[in-house]
XYZ file of C-alpha atoms in Angstrom:
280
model
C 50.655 -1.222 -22.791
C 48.691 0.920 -25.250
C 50.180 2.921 -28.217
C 51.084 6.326 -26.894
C 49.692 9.308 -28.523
C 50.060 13.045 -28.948
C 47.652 15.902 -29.130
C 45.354 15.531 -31.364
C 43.098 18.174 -31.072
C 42.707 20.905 -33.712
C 40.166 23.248 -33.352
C 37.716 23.640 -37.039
C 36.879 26.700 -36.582
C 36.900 29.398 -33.450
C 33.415 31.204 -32.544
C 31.843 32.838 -29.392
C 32.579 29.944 -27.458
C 36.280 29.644 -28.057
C 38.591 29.522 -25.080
C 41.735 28.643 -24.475
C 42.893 26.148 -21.453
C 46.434 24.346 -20.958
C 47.835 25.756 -23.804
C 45.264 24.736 -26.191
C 42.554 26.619 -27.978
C 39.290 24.902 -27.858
C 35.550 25.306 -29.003
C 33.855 23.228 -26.596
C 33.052 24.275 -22.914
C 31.857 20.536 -22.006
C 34.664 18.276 -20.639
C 33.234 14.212 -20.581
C 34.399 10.829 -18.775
C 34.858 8.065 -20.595
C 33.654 5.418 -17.699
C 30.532 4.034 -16.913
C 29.102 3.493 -20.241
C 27.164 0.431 -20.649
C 29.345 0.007 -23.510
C 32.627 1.121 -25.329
C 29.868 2.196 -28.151
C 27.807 4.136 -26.345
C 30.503 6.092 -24.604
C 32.168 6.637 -28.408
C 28.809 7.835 -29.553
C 28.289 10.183 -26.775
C 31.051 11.678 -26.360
C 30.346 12.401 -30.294
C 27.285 13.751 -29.425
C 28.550 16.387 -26.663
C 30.890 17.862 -28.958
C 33.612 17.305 -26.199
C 37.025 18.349 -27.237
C 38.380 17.030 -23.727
C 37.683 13.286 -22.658
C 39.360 11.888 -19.042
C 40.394 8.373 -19.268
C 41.571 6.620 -16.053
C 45.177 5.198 -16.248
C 44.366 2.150 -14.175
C 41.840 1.045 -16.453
C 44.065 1.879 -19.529
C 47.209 0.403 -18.172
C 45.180 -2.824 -17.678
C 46.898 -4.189 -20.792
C 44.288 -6.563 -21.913
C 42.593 -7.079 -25.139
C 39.740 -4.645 -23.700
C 41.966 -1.769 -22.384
C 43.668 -2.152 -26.184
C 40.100 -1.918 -27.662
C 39.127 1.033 -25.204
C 42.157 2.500 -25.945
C 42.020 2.777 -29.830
C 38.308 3.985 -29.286
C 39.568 7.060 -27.758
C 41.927 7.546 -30.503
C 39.605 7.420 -33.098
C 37.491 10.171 -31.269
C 40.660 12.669 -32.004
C 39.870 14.599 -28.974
C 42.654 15.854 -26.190
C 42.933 12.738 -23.832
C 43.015 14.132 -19.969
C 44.348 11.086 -17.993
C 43.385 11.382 -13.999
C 44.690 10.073 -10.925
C 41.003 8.493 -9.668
C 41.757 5.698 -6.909
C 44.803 7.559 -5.296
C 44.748 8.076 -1.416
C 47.662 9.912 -1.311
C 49.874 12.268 -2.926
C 52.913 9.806 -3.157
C 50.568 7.205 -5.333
C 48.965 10.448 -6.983
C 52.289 11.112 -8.153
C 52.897 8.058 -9.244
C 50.503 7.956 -11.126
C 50.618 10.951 -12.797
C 54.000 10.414 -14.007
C 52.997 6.807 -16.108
C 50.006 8.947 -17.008
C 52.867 11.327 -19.197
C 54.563 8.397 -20.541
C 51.036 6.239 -21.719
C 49.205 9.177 -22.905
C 52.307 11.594 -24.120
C 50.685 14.907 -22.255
C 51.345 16.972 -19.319
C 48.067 17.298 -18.171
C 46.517 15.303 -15.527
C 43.537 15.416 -13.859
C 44.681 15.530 -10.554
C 42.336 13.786 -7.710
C 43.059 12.481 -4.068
C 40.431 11.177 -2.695
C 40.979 11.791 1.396
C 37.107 10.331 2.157
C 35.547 6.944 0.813
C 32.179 8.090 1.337
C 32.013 11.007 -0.056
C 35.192 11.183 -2.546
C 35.819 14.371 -0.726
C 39.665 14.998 -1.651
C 42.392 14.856 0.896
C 43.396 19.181 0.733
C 46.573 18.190 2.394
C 48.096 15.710 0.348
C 46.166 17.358 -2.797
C 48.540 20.524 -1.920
C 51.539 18.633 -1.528
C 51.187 16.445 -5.154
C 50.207 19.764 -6.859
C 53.323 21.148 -5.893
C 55.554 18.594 -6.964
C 53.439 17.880 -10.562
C 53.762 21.571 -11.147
C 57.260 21.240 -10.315
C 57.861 18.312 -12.703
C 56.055 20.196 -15.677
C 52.411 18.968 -15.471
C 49.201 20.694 -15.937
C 47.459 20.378 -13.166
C 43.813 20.296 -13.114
C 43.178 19.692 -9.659
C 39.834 18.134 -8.517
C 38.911 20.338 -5.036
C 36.132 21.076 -2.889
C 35.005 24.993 -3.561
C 36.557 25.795 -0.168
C 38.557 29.135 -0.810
C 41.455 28.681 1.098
C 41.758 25.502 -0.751
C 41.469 26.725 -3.843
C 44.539 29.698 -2.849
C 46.750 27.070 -1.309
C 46.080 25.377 -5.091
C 47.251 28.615 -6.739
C 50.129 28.775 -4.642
C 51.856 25.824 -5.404
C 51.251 26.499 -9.187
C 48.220 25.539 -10.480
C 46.118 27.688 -13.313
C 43.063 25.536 -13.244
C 40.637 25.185 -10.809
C 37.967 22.196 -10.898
C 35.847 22.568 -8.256
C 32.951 20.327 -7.121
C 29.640 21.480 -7.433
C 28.451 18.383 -4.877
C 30.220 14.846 -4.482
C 31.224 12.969 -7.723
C 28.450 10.333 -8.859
C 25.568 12.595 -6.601
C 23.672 14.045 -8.936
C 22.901 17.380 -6.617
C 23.918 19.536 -9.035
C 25.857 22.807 -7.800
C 24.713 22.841 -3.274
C 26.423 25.963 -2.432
C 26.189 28.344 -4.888
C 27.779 31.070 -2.902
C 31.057 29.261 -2.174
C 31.377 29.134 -6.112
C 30.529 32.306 -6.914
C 33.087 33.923 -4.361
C 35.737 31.602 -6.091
C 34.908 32.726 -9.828
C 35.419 36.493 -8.175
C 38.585 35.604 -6.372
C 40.153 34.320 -9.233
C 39.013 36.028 -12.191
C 42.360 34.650 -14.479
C 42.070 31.456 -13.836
C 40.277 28.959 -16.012
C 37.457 27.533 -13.792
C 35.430 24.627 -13.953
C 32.515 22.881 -11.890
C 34.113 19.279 -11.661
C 31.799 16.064 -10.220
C 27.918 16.611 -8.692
C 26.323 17.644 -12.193
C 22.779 15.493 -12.724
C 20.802 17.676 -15.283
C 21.469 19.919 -18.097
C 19.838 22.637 -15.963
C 23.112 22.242 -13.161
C 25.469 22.913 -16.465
C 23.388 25.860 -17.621
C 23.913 27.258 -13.942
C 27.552 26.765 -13.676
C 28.515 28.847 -16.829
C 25.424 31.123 -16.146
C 27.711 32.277 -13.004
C 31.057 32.639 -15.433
C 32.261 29.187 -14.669
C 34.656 28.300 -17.698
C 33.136 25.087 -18.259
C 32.051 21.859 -16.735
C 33.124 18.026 -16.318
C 30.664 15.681 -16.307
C 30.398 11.733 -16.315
C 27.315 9.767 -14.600
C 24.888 12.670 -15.807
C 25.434 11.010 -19.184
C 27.126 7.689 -18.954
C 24.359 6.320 -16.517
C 20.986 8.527 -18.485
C 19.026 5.515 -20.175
C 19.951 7.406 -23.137
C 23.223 8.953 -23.015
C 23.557 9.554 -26.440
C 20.725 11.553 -26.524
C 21.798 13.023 -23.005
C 24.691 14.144 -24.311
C 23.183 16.493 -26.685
C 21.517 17.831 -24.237
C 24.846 18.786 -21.883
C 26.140 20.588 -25.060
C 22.984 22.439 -26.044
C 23.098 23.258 -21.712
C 26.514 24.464 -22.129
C 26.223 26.734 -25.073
C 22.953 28.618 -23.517
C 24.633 28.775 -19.945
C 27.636 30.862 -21.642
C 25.523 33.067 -24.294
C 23.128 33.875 -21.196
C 26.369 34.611 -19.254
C 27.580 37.103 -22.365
C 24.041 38.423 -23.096
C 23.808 39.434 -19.708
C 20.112 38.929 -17.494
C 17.158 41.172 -17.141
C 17.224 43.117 -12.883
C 15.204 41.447 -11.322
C 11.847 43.052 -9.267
C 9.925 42.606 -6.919
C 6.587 43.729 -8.693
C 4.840 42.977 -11.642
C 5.793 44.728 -14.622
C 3.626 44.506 -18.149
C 5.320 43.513 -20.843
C 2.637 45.080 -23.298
C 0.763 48.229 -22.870
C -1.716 48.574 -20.965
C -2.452 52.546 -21.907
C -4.660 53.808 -25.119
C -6.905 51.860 -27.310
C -6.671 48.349 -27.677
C -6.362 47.460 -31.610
C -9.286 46.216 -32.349
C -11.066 49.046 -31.529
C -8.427 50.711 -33.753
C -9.968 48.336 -36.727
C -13.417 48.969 -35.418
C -13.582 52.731 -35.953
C -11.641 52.592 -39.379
C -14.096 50.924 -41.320
């Protein structure tokens, strides 16, 4: 069994991008996994590289207790970053539960990623027993950050039985499709205006992150996109540059569209050479 640990997390410095989620105050919008890497370096040097503040580590590969979950283990230490264990590889909410509550003793924190997977094929989550173990974590004192579909009755059964984060998908996890129904995600950022909101699983490109705050998402989770990029490192940078220009073109606020042509220089009076022309 690993050491346990505590919060770690401690912000340098707030600017624009400063938000505050779970009780903590944090800089960075980008969330990371921690699997997948083709190495425990690379994932330690890009989860460097994103800036993360937040990094989910599975409990079943921690709790391995092995020389490599050890080694994993002190790797995420030494990143000082707020450790968000998750229930990945539960079917139901009893196991979810389960889970969650050796997730509190191994990692020392309340939160938990919260997912219960109700389809193998698509790792679409079961929004019956997701309900019911939401309930009961919320009940026990977790912070739940449940992993849902963007189905809005969903995501108010969620809020109902406790829950102040919302991590909807923006396709299935590992896809790659980036964010397929747009609409179904913006009517849940206006439904639930208070609630910290993030685009959880489906996000391929940095372009997919730039959308998901560009519609007043809170942030976004992310794993393949850089764990499985033949340069994740490099990747990574890229999701936190994405993330930053999503939410300053969120606060700057767009141009109307049209739908005609409109000059941007004028097109009236005497061009300036002319000007130069007659001068002389």
């Amino acid at each position: 069994m690993p050491a346990q640990t505590t919060s770690t997390h401690t912000p340098s410095a707030q600017n624009d991008m400063t938000w505050h989620i779970g009780g903590e105050t944090l800089n960075s919008r980008l969330l990371i996994g921690s699997a997948l890497y083709s190495s425990p370096q690379a994932m330690q040097a890009s989860v460097h590289a994103s800036g993360s503040e937040i990094v989910t580590v599975s409990l079943r590969r921690q709790a391995a207790g092995d020389a490599a979950g050890q080694d994993f283990w002190q790797r995420i230490q030494a990143l000082n970053v707020k450790v968000l264990p998750n229930t990945a590889g539960c079917h139901s909410a009893k196991e979810a539960i389960t889970t969650a509550q050796m997730a509190r003793e191994v990692f020392q924190t309340h939160w938990v990623k919260l997912e219960v997977i109700g389809d193998q094929y698509t790792l679409q989550p079961d929004p019956f027993e997701l309900v019911k173990a939401a309930e009961a974590l919320v009940k026990d004192g977790f912070e739940v950050f449940p992993y849902t579909t963007d189905d809005l009755v969903l995501a108010q059964k969620l809020v109902d039985a406790g829950c102040r984060i919302l991590m909807p998908w923006g396709s299935p996890i590992g896809s790659g499709k980036g964010l397929m129904n747009p609409y179904n995600l913006g009517i849940l950022r206006e439904r639930f205006p208070e609630l910290n909101l993030i685009v959880d699983a489906g996000i391929g490109k940095p372009s997919h992150a730039v959308q998901a705050l560009e519609m007043g998402y809170d942030g976004v989770l992310l794993n393949s996109a850089v764990a499985l990029s033949p340069q994740p490192e490099k990747m990574a940078r890229a999701f936190k540059s994405a993330v930053e220009a999503g939410f300053y073109g969120r606060q700057a606020g767009t141009m109307p569209e049209r739908n005609l042509a409109v000059p941007s220089t004028p097109v009236v009076g005497t061009p300036f050479w002319h000007q130069e022309n007659s001068s002389t």
